N, CA, C and O atoms as a MOPAC input file, in Angstrom:
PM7 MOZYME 1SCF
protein

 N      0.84000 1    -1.18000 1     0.00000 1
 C      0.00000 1     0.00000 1     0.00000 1
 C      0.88400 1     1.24200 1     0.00000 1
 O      1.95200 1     1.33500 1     0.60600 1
 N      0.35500 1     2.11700 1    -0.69800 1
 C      1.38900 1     3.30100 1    -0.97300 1
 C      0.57600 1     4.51700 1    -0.15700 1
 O     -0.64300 1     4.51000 1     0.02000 1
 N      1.28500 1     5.33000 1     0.20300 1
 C      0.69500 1     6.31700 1     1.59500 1
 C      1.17800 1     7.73100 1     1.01500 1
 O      2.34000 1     7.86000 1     1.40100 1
 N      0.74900 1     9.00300 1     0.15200 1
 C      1.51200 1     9.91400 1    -0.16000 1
 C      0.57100 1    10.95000 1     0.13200 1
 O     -0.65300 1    10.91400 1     0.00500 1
 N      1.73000 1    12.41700 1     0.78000 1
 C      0.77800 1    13.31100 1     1.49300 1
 C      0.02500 1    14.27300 1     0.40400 1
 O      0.86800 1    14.71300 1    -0.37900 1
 N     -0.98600 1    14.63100 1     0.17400 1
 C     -2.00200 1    15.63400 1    -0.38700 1
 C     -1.16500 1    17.71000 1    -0.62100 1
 O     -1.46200 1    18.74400 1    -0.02200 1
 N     -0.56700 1    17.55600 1    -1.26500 1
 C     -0.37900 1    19.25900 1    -1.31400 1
 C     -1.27400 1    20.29300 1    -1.18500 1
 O     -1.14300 1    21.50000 1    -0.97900 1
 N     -2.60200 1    19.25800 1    -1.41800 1
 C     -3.97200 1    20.22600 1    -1.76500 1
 C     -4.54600 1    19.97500 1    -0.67000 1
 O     -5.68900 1    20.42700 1    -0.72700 1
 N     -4.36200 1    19.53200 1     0.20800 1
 C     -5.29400 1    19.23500 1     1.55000 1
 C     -5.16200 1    20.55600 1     1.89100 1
 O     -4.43800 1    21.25300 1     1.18100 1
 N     -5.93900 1    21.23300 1     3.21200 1
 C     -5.56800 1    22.51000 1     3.84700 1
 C     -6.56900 1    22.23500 1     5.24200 1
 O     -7.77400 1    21.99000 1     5.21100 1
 N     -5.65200 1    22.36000 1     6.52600 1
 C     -6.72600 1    22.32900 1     7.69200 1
 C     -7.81100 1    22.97900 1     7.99000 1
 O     -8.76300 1    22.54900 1     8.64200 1
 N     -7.65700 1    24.23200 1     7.42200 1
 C     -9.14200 1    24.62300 1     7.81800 1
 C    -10.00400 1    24.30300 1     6.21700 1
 O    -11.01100 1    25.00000 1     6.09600 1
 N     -9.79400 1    23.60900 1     5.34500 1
 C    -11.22900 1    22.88200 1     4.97800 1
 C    -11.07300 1    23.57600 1     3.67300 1
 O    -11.98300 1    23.23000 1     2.91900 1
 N    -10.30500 1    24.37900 1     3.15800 1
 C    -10.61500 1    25.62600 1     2.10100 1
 C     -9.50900 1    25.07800 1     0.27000 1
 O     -9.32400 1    25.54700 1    -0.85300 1
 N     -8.96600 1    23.44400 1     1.35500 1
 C     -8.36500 1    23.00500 1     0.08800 1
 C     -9.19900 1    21.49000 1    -0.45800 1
 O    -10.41500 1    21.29700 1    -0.42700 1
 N     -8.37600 1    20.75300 1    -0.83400 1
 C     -8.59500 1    19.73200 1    -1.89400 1
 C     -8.66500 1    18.34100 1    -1.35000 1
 O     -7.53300 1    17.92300 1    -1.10600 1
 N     -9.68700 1    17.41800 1    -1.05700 1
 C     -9.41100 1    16.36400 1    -0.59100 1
 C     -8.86800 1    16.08500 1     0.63500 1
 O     -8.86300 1    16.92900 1     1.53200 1
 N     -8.21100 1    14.50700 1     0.82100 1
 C     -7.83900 1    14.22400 1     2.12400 1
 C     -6.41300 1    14.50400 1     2.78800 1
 O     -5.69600 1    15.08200 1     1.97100 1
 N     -5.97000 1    14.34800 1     3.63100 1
 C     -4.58500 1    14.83500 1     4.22700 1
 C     -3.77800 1    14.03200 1     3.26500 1
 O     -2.86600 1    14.52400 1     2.60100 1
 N     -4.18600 1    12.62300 1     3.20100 1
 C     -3.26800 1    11.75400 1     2.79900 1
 C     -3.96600 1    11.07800 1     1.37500 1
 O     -5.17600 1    11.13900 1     1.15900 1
 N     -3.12800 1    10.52200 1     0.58400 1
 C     -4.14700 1     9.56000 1    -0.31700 1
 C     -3.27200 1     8.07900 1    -0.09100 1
 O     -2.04700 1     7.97400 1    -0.02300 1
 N     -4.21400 1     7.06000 1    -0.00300 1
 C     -3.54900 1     5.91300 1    -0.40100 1
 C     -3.85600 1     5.07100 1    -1.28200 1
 O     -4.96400 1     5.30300 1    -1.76500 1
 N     -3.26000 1     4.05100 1    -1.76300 1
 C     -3.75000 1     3.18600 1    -2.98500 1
 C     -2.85900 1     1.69900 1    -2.98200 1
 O     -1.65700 1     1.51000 1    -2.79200 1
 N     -3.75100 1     0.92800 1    -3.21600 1
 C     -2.74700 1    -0.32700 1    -3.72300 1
 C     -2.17800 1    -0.44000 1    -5.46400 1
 O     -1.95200 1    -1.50600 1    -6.03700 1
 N     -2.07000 1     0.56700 1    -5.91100 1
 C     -1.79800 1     0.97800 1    -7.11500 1
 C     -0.04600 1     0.77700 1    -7.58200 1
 O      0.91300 1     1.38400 1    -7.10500 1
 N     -0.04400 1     0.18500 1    -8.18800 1
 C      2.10700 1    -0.37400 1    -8.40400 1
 C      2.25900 1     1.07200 1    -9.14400 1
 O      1.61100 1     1.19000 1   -10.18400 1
 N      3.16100 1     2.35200 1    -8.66000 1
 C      3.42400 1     3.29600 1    -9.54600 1
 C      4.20500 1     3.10000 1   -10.76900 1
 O      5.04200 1     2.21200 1   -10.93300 1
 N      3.92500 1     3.84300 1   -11.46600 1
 C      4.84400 1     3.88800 1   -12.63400 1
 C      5.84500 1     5.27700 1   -12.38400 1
 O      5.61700 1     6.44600 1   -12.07300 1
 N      7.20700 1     4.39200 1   -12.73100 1
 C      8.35200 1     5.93000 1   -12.77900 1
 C      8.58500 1     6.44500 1   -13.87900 1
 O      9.09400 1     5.73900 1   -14.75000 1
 N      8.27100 1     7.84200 1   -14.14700 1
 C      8.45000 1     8.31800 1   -15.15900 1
 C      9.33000 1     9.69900 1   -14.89200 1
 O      8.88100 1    10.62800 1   -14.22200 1
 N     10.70400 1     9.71000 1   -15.53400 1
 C     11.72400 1    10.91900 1   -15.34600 1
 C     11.94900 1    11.12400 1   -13.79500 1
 O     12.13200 1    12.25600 1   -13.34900 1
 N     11.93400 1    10.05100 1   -13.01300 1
 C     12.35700 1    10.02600 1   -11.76700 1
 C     11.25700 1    10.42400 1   -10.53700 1
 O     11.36000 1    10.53900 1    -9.31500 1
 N      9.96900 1    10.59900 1   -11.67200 1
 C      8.79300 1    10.92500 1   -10.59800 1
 C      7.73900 1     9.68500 1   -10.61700 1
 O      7.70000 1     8.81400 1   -11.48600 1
 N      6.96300 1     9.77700 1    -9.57600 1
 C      6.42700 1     8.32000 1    -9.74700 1
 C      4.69700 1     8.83900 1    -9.89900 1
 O      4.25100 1     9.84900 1    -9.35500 1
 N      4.06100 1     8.08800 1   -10.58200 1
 C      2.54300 1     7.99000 1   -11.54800 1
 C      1.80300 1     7.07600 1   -10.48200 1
 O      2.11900 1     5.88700 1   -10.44000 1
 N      0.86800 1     7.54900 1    -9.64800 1
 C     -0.35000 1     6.32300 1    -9.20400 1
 C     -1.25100 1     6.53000 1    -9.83000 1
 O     -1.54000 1     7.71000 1   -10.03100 1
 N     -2.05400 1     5.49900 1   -10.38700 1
 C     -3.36900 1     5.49800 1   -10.48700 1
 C     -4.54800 1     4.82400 1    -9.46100 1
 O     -5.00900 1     3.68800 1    -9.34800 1
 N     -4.85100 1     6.41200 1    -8.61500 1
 C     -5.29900 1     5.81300 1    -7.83200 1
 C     -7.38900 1     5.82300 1    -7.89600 1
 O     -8.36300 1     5.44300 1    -7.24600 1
 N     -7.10400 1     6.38700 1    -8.88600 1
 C     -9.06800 1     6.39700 1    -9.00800 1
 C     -9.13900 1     5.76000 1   -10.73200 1
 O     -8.20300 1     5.64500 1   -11.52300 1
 N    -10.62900 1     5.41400 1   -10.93200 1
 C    -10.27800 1     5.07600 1   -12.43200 1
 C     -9.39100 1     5.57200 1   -13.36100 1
 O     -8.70600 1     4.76000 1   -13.98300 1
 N     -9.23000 1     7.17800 1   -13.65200 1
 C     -9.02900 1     8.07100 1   -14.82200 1
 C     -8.58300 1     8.87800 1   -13.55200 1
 O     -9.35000 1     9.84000 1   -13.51700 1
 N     -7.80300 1     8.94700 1   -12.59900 1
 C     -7.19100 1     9.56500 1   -11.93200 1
 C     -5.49600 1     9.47100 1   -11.83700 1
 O     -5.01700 1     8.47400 1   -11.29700 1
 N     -5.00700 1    10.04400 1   -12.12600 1
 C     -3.31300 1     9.78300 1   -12.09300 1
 C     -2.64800 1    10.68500 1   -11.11200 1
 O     -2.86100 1    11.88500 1   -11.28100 1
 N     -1.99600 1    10.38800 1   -10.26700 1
 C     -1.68200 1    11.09900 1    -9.17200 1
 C      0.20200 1    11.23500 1    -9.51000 1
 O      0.97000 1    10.27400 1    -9.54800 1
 N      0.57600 1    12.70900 1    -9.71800 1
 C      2.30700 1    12.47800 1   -10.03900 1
 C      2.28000 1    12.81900 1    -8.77100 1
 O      1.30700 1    13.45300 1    -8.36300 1
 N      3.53300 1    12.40500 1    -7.72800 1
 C      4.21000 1    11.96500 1    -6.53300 1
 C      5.55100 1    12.47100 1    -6.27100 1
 O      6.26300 1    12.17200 1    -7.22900 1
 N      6.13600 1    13.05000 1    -5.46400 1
 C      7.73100 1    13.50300 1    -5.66100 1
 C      7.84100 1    13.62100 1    -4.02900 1
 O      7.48600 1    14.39500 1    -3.14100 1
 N      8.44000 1    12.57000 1    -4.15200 1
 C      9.35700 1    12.68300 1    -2.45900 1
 C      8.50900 1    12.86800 1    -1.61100 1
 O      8.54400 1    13.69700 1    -0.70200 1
 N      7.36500 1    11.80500 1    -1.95000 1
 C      6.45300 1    11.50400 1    -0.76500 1
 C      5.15400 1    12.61100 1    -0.97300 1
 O      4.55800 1    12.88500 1     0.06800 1
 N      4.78600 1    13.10800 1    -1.92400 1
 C      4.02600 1    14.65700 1    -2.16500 1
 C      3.22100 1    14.69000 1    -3.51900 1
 O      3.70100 1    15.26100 1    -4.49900 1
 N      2.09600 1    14.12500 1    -3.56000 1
 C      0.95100 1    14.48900 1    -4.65700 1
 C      1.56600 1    15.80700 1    -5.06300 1
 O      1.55600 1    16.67300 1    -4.18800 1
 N      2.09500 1    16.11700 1    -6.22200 1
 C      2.22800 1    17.29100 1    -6.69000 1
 C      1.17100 1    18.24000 1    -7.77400 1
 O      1.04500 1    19.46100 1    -7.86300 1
 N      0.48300 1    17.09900 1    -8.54400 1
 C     -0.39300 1    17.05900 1    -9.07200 1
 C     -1.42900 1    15.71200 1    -9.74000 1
 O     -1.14500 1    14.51800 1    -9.84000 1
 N     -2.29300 1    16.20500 1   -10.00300 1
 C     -3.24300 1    15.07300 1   -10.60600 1
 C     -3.62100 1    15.27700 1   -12.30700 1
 O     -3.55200 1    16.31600 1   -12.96300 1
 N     -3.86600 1    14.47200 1   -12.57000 1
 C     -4.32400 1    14.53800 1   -14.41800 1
 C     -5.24000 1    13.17200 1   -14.35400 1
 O     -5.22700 1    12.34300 1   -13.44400 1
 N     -6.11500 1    13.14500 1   -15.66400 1
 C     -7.02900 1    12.20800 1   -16.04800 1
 C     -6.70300 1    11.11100 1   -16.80200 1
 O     -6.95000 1     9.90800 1   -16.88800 1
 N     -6.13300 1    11.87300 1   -17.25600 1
 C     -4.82700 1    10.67200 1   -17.80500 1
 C     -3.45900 1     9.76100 1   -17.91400 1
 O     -2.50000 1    10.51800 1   -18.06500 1
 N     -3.18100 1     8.79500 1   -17.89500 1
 C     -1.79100 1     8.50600 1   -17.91600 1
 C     -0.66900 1     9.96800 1   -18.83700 1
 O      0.10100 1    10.83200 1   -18.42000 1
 N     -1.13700 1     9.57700 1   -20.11500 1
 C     -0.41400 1    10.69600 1   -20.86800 1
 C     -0.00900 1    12.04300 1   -20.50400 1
 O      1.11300 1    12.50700 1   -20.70600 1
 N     -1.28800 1    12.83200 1   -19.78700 1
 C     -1.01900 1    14.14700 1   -19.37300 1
 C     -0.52300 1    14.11400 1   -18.27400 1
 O     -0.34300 1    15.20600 1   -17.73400 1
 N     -0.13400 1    12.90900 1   -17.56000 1
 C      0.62000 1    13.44000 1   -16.28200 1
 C      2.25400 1    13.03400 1   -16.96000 1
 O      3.19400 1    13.75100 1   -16.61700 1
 N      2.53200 1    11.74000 1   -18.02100 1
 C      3.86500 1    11.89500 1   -18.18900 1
 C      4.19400 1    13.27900 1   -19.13300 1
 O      5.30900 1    13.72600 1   -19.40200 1
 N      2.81000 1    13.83400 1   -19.56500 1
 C      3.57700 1    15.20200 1   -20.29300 1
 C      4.03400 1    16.36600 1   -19.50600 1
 O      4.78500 1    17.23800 1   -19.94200 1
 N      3.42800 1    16.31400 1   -18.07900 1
 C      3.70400 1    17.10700 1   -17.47600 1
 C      4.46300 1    17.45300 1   -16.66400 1
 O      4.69700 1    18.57500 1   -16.21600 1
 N      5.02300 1    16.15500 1   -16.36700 1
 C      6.11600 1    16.00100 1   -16.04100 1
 C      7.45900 1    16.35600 1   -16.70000 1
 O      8.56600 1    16.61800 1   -16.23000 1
 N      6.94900 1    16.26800 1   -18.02800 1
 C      8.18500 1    16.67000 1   -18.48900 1
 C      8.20700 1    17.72500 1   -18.78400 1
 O      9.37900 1    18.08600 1   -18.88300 1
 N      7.29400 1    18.75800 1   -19.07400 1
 C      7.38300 1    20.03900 1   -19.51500 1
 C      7.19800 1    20.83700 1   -18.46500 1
 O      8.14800 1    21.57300 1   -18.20100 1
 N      5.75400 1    20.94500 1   -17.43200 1
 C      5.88300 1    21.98800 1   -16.55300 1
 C      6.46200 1    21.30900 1   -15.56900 1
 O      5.99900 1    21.84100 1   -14.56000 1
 N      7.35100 1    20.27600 1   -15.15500 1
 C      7.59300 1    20.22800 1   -13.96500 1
 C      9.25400 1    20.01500 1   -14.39600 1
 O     10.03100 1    19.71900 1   -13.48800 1
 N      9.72800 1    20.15900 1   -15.67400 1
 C     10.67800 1    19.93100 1   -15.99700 1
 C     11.62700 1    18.74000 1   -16.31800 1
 O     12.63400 1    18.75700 1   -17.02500 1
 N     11.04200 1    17.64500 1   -15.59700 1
 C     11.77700 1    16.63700 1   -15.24200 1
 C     11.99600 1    15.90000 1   -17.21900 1
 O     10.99400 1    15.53800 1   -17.83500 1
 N     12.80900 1    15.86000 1   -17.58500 1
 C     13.46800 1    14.93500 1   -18.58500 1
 C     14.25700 1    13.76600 1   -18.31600 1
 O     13.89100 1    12.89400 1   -19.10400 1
 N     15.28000 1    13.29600 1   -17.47400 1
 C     15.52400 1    12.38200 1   -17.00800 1
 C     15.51700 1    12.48300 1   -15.11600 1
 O     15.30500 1    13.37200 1   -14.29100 1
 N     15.94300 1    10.76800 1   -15.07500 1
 C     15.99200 1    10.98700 1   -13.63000 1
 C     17.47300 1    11.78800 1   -12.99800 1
 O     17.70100 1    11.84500 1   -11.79000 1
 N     18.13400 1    12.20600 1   -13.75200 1
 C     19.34000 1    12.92400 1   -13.04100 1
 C     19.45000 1    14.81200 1   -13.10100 1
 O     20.39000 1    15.58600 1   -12.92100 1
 N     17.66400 1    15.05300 1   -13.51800 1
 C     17.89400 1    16.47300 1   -13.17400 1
 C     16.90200 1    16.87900 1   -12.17400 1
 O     16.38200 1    17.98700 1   -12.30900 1
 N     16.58300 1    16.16100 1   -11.23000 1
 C     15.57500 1    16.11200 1    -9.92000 1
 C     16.48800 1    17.09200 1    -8.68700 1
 O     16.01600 1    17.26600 1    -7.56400 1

């Protein structure tokens, strides 16, 4: 089971979902960041323990990874 904390959570109530998300979901690594799919059409990108963002797709989260989050391989993290 994979345990990663929510960026979008917020204590007083004014953010996104739960503190934590978990999933029995095997990630996929892509450019050194890791992919859950943890809802049907939900893709959760992950970095050092940290939902950074979500997409609907597999595709748009490895694109986004590579463009807005920069990552091209795993040695420029």
């Amino acid at each position: 089971m994979a345990r990663y904390k929510n960026k979008f959570w917020r204590e007083d109530g004014s953010g996104y979902g739960p503190e934590f998300y978990e999933t029995d979901a095997k990630p996929i690594e892509h450019h050194g960041l890791l992919i859950y799919r943890r809802l049907k059409e939900c893709f959760d990108i992950v970095d050092d323990g940290i939902c950074i963002s979500q997409y609907a797709g597999i595709n748009g989260a490895k694109n986004a990874i590579e463009t807005r989050f920069g990552h091209t391989n795993g040695a420029d993290r």
